[in-house]
Amino acid sequence: TARLPLLVALIQGSRDVHIDMDFEQGIERMRHYSELTRQARHDYRKLDLVIWPETMFMLPKVVLSPGAKVPPHEEELVEDFRREFPKAVRQAAQMLNEKDAPGADVPTLFYFCTSTFDYGPDRRRSYNSALLVNENGEIVSRYDKMHAVMFGEYVPFAGWFPWVYDIIPIEGMTEGDQPAVATVKEMNFSPNICFESTVPHLIRSQVLEFEKQGIPVDVLVNLTNDGWFYGSSILDLHLKCGVFRAIENRRPLVIAANTGISANIEGSGRIIDRGPKRDPQVLVVTVQPDGRTPLYHTLGDWPAMGCSGASLLLMSAGLILSRRIGIPDRKPGIVPPLVHESERNEPSH
């Protein structure tokens, strides 16, 4: 039986990103997104899901693993985060599920990205996490970004030389080790964060991983903060990558992007709705499973590798044949004369 479509609000704010942004600016960014969310909740009835872009929820989630050691200078801050983060999550859930709000009989779930600080016995690990919160303010799904951006989220070989992170303005991010699904009314969303949507084999492997477990992935969702690019053509490029991921997997893809370009893309690659660049806008979209099985899931990247191999073979064959039949090498830019020198000196009749 066909499942009913879901009504999803993609909250696109417009806040450029600065590497030296302080905590107060982060809180202001949260207020900006909260206002857009309240407006969406007021204007649209029966929202099933509200999605914020990457890192727009400023407060981090803190996890204390067994044997955790918190540095003395971080203890007070850790306690503040452990107290304030659950409170802020519950407040967001309450705002989306007010009893006197339109469509209050429909539970509205909240999907957002934030940092997860996991303190262990040896060190603190930082993850970029997508969290799904139910109507009671409980986290029911967590996905840790699996493909970090070089120099933006990690420095090569810094694991061997940890002091590198003491002299640069970024903190190394730990990559997640498994995909996750976020289930909303029996519809499974497969999340990816930021530029993960530019990595085709990653998205394919995540979808196939759940298919092996008998869990169908119905919708792809990209949570991204493109405020780093100040409205440049990178935003258009990122959107086009999303179109390709939708086609390759025959899954609808929704994008929640800070500063744009948020979008709702069909499994055929058609962009149904899209937001502007560097302007706030709430996109309320309808998503429904596609149901098709893509050829890319069966063949993977073998056709591309076959074409690359064939190109190398043809190039090698051309070089070998040119040597065997004695085709002379010519220097670039030198064109042989059309008339032989001896013919040029013959008198005309």
XYZ file of C-alpha atoms in Angstrom:
349
model
C 0.000 0.000 0.000
C 1.194 3.486 -0.858
C 2.170 5.539 2.150
C 0.801 9.003 2.694
C 3.226 11.809 1.814
C 4.861 13.798 4.603
C 4.771 17.560 5.013
C 8.293 18.808 5.727
C 9.454 22.342 6.551
C 12.980 23.185 5.362
C 14.110 26.189 7.394
C 16.531 28.300 5.369
C 17.969 31.208 7.290
C 20.648 33.548 6.014
C 23.646 33.915 8.278
C 27.138 34.108 6.782
C 29.816 32.147 8.610
C 33.000 33.588 10.084
C 35.741 31.418 11.509
C 36.121 33.734 14.530
C 32.402 33.759 15.387
C 31.798 33.879 19.138
C 29.182 32.146 21.278
C 26.819 35.140 21.411
C 26.694 35.282 17.613
C 25.840 31.592 17.624
C 22.954 32.181 20.031
C 21.680 35.013 17.812
C 21.769 32.584 14.894
C 19.606 30.155 16.878
C 17.099 32.939 17.584
C 16.974 33.748 13.859
C 16.108 30.133 13.056
C 13.657 29.867 15.940
C 11.706 32.862 14.612
C 11.510 31.321 11.132
C 10.380 28.037 12.676
C 7.639 29.697 14.736
C 6.373 31.413 11.610
C 6.335 28.121 9.705
C 4.465 26.416 12.539
C 1.937 29.235 12.597
C 1.385 29.335 8.824
C 1.215 25.619 8.041
C -0.969 22.991 9.615
C 0.017 19.414 10.264
C 3.776 19.621 9.754
C 5.362 16.203 10.160
C 8.992 17.292 10.263
C 10.994 20.503 10.639
C 14.622 20.473 9.438
C 17.333 22.968 10.330
C 20.613 23.174 8.385
C 23.988 22.049 9.685
C 25.399 23.736 12.856
C 22.492 26.146 13.283
C 21.770 24.631 16.719
C 24.584 26.216 18.708
C 24.543 24.139 21.899
C 26.558 20.894 21.678
C 25.532 17.489 22.952
C 27.960 16.154 25.579
C 28.529 12.427 26.067
C 30.538 11.030 28.978
C 31.750 7.576 27.995
C 32.807 5.028 30.670
C 35.988 6.212 32.344
C 35.616 9.703 30.903
C 38.205 12.257 31.935
C 37.193 15.899 31.623
C 40.064 18.407 31.834
C 39.657 20.608 34.943
C 39.437 23.811 32.892
C 36.483 22.340 30.911
C 34.449 20.915 33.811
C 32.243 23.972 34.372
C 31.521 24.413 30.662
C 30.718 20.708 30.276
C 28.221 20.896 33.129
C 26.608 23.956 31.534
C 26.226 22.168 28.202
C 24.872 18.994 29.830
C 22.226 21.099 31.560
C 21.341 23.552 28.780
C 21.352 21.242 25.734
C 18.476 18.947 26.872
C 16.543 22.005 28.022
C 16.883 23.705 24.627
C 15.888 20.504 22.801
C 12.761 20.111 24.951
C 11.834 23.754 24.363
C 12.135 23.254 20.605
C 9.913 20.171 20.766
C 7.346 22.030 22.887
C 7.319 24.976 20.471
C 6.578 22.616 17.568
C 3.898 20.721 19.474
C 1.961 23.381 21.361
C -1.481 22.089 22.226
C -3.284 25.192 20.958
C -1.255 25.435 17.730
C -2.808 24.615 14.339
C -2.511 20.912 13.597
C -1.575 20.112 17.197
C -3.015 16.620 16.760
C -0.107 15.815 14.386
C 3.230 15.253 16.169
C 5.970 17.377 14.628
C 9.518 16.042 14.801
C 12.649 18.187 14.748
C 15.815 17.380 12.773
C 18.968 19.424 13.281
C 22.778 19.308 13.326
C 25.122 20.121 16.164
C 28.468 19.078 17.603
C 28.709 16.027 19.840
C 31.565 16.084 22.349
C 32.344 12.548 23.500
C 34.706 12.467 26.483
C 36.542 9.192 26.902
C 39.337 7.949 29.164
C 42.025 9.204 26.785
C 40.695 12.293 24.994
C 37.655 14.156 23.714
C 36.251 13.207 20.329
C 34.176 15.734 18.379
C 31.492 14.633 15.926
C 29.288 16.550 13.512
C 25.915 14.991 14.325
C 22.424 15.035 12.843
C 19.856 14.452 15.591
C 16.160 13.621 15.272
C 14.003 14.712 18.209
C 10.465 13.443 18.777
C 7.511 15.420 20.084
C 8.565 14.680 23.688
C 12.021 16.183 23.261
C 13.776 12.797 23.123
C 16.618 12.088 20.691
C 15.528 9.058 18.660
C 18.217 9.028 15.949
C 21.824 10.180 15.708
C 24.037 10.223 12.630
C 27.694 11.230 12.818
C 29.183 12.643 9.642
C 31.281 9.943 7.969
C 33.220 11.943 5.360
C 35.132 14.885 6.818
C 36.300 17.825 4.708
C 40.089 18.035 4.460
C 41.513 21.179 6.106
C 37.983 22.311 6.948
C 37.285 19.569 9.496
C 40.590 17.753 9.790
C 44.253 18.072 8.854
C 45.973 15.074 7.244
C 48.321 13.179 9.600
C 47.315 15.368 12.558
C 46.348 12.173 14.383
C 50.062 11.433 14.558
C 50.924 15.038 15.434
C 48.087 16.303 17.714
C 49.953 19.543 18.461
C 48.975 20.698 14.950
C 45.478 21.530 16.240
C 47.012 23.838 18.865
C 48.327 26.208 16.195
C 45.390 26.286 13.748
C 41.861 27.706 14.205
C 39.989 24.407 13.705
C 39.485 21.396 15.927
C 39.853 17.962 14.398
C 36.559 16.174 13.766
C 36.163 12.442 14.295
C 34.390 10.655 11.457
C 31.366 8.491 12.197
C 31.647 4.790 11.453
C 28.119 3.905 10.336
C 25.070 5.386 8.583
C 21.751 5.985 10.295
C 18.099 6.336 9.424
C 15.674 8.821 10.904
C 12.152 7.391 10.876
C 9.177 9.740 10.661
C 5.764 8.058 10.444
C 7.256 4.836 9.017
C 9.147 6.796 6.351
C 12.923 6.375 6.578
C 15.192 9.354 5.962
C 18.890 8.757 5.248
C 20.879 11.829 6.336
C 24.080 13.238 4.925
C 25.826 16.363 6.120
C 27.351 19.226 4.137
C 29.609 18.093 1.275
C 28.856 14.407 1.817
C 26.291 14.901 -0.941
C 29.196 15.401 -3.363
C 30.452 11.829 -2.739
C 28.316 9.422 -4.826
C 29.779 6.135 -3.574
C 29.226 7.186 0.055
C 25.506 7.878 -0.424
C 25.084 4.654 -2.417
C 26.828 2.564 0.236
C 24.688 4.076 3.002
C 21.449 3.248 1.191
C 22.610 -0.281 0.316
C 23.730 -0.911 3.904
C 20.155 -0.524 5.111
C 18.683 -2.464 2.215
C 20.846 -5.424 3.284
C 19.243 -5.141 6.723
C 15.765 -5.066 5.208
C 15.294 -1.377 6.014
C 14.148 0.594 2.967
C 15.490 4.125 2.606
C 12.674 6.341 1.347
C 14.143 9.843 1.332
C 17.640 11.335 1.311
C 18.168 14.482 3.372
C 21.123 16.854 3.219
C 21.706 19.230 6.137
C 24.311 21.804 5.148
C 25.724 25.165 6.130
C 26.862 26.909 2.951
C 27.282 30.268 4.658
C 31.023 29.850 4.141
C 30.645 30.687 0.447
C 28.837 34.055 0.606
C 26.348 33.276 -2.157
C 28.971 32.216 -4.719
C 28.515 29.650 -7.493
C 29.525 26.920 -5.016
C 25.894 27.004 -3.845
C 24.707 26.164 -7.365
C 27.314 23.414 -7.659
C 26.244 21.886 -4.351
C 22.614 21.877 -5.476
C 23.537 20.152 -8.764
C 25.381 17.468 -6.798
C 22.136 16.843 -4.932
C 20.327 16.388 -8.249
C 22.812 13.680 -9.258
C 22.484 11.875 -5.901
C 18.695 11.807 -6.279
C 18.940 10.342 -9.800
C 21.632 7.788 -8.907
C 19.640 6.407 -5.990
C 16.115 7.035 -7.354
C 15.244 8.639 -4.050
C 13.746 12.062 -3.412
C 16.252 14.391 -1.769
C 15.458 17.354 0.468
C 18.106 19.946 1.294
C 18.072 22.312 4.271
C 20.833 24.849 3.629
C 21.882 27.946 5.539
C 22.097 30.848 3.018
C 20.731 28.460 0.350
C 20.089 26.639 -1.746
C 17.430 24.582 0.039
C 15.459 22.328 -2.280
C 13.037 19.476 -2.813
C 14.264 17.149 -5.583
C 12.405 14.205 -7.100
C 13.990 10.797 -7.655
C 14.108 11.701 -11.361
C 16.258 14.747 -10.603
C 13.574 17.375 -11.162
C 13.817 20.275 -8.730
C 10.275 20.820 -7.477
C 10.998 23.632 -5.008
C 14.113 25.641 -4.277
C 15.073 28.554 -2.093
C 16.987 31.736 -2.951
C 20.603 32.617 -2.277
C 21.437 34.510 0.919
C 17.821 35.228 1.763
C 15.750 33.544 4.460
C 12.860 31.416 3.282
C 10.844 28.531 4.648
C 10.169 25.795 2.105
C 7.256 23.575 3.072
C 7.434 20.563 0.784
C 5.681 17.254 0.289
C 7.858 14.148 0.141
C 6.852 10.676 -0.986
C 8.926 7.539 -1.714
C 9.933 6.883 -5.315
C 9.877 3.083 -5.240
C 12.251 2.446 -8.156
C 15.457 0.395 -8.050
C 18.326 2.288 -9.701
C 20.884 0.721 -12.010
C 23.632 2.440 -10.015
C 22.810 0.272 -7.006
C 23.429 -2.835 -9.123
C 26.451 -1.771 -11.166
C 28.035 0.781 -8.881
C 31.066 2.547 -10.352
C 32.075 -0.342 -12.636
C 30.889 1.422 -15.843
C 32.993 4.482 -14.977
C 36.003 2.327 -14.149
C 35.481 0.375 -17.388
C 35.459 3.591 -19.432
C 38.622 4.767 -17.680
C 40.303 1.421 -18.340
C 39.254 1.454 -22.009
C 40.616 4.992 -22.404
C 43.974 3.943 -20.964
C 44.115 0.897 -23.257
C 43.320 2.968 -26.351
C 45.880 5.582 -25.411
C 48.534 2.914 -24.823
C 47.668 1.191 -28.117
C 47.957 4.499 -29.964
C 51.404 5.148 -28.530
C 52.618 1.634 -29.383
C 51.272 1.767 -32.957
C 52.776 5.192 -33.574
C 56.204 3.788 -32.662
C 55.814 0.696 -34.824
C 54.753 2.445 -38.029
C 57.355 5.135 -37.556
C 55.218 8.221 -37.163
C 57.806 10.916 -36.382
C 57.538 12.919 -33.225
C 56.892 16.600 -33.776
C 57.547 19.398 -31.404
C 54.408 21.198 -30.264
C 53.578 24.256 -32.319
C 55.674 23.310 -35.396
C 53.547 22.628 -38.477
C 55.242 20.800 -41.409
C 55.287 22.694 -44.768
C 52.611 21.764 -47.287
C 55.086 22.031 -50.217
C 58.386 20.139 -50.301
C 61.496 22.354 -50.445
C 62.636 20.859 -53.795
C 59.260 21.655 -55.378
C 59.421 25.180 -54.081
C 62.684 25.839 -56.052
C 61.401 24.490 -59.423
C 60.877 27.229 -62.072
C 57.313 27.829 -63.099
C 56.325 27.245 -66.751
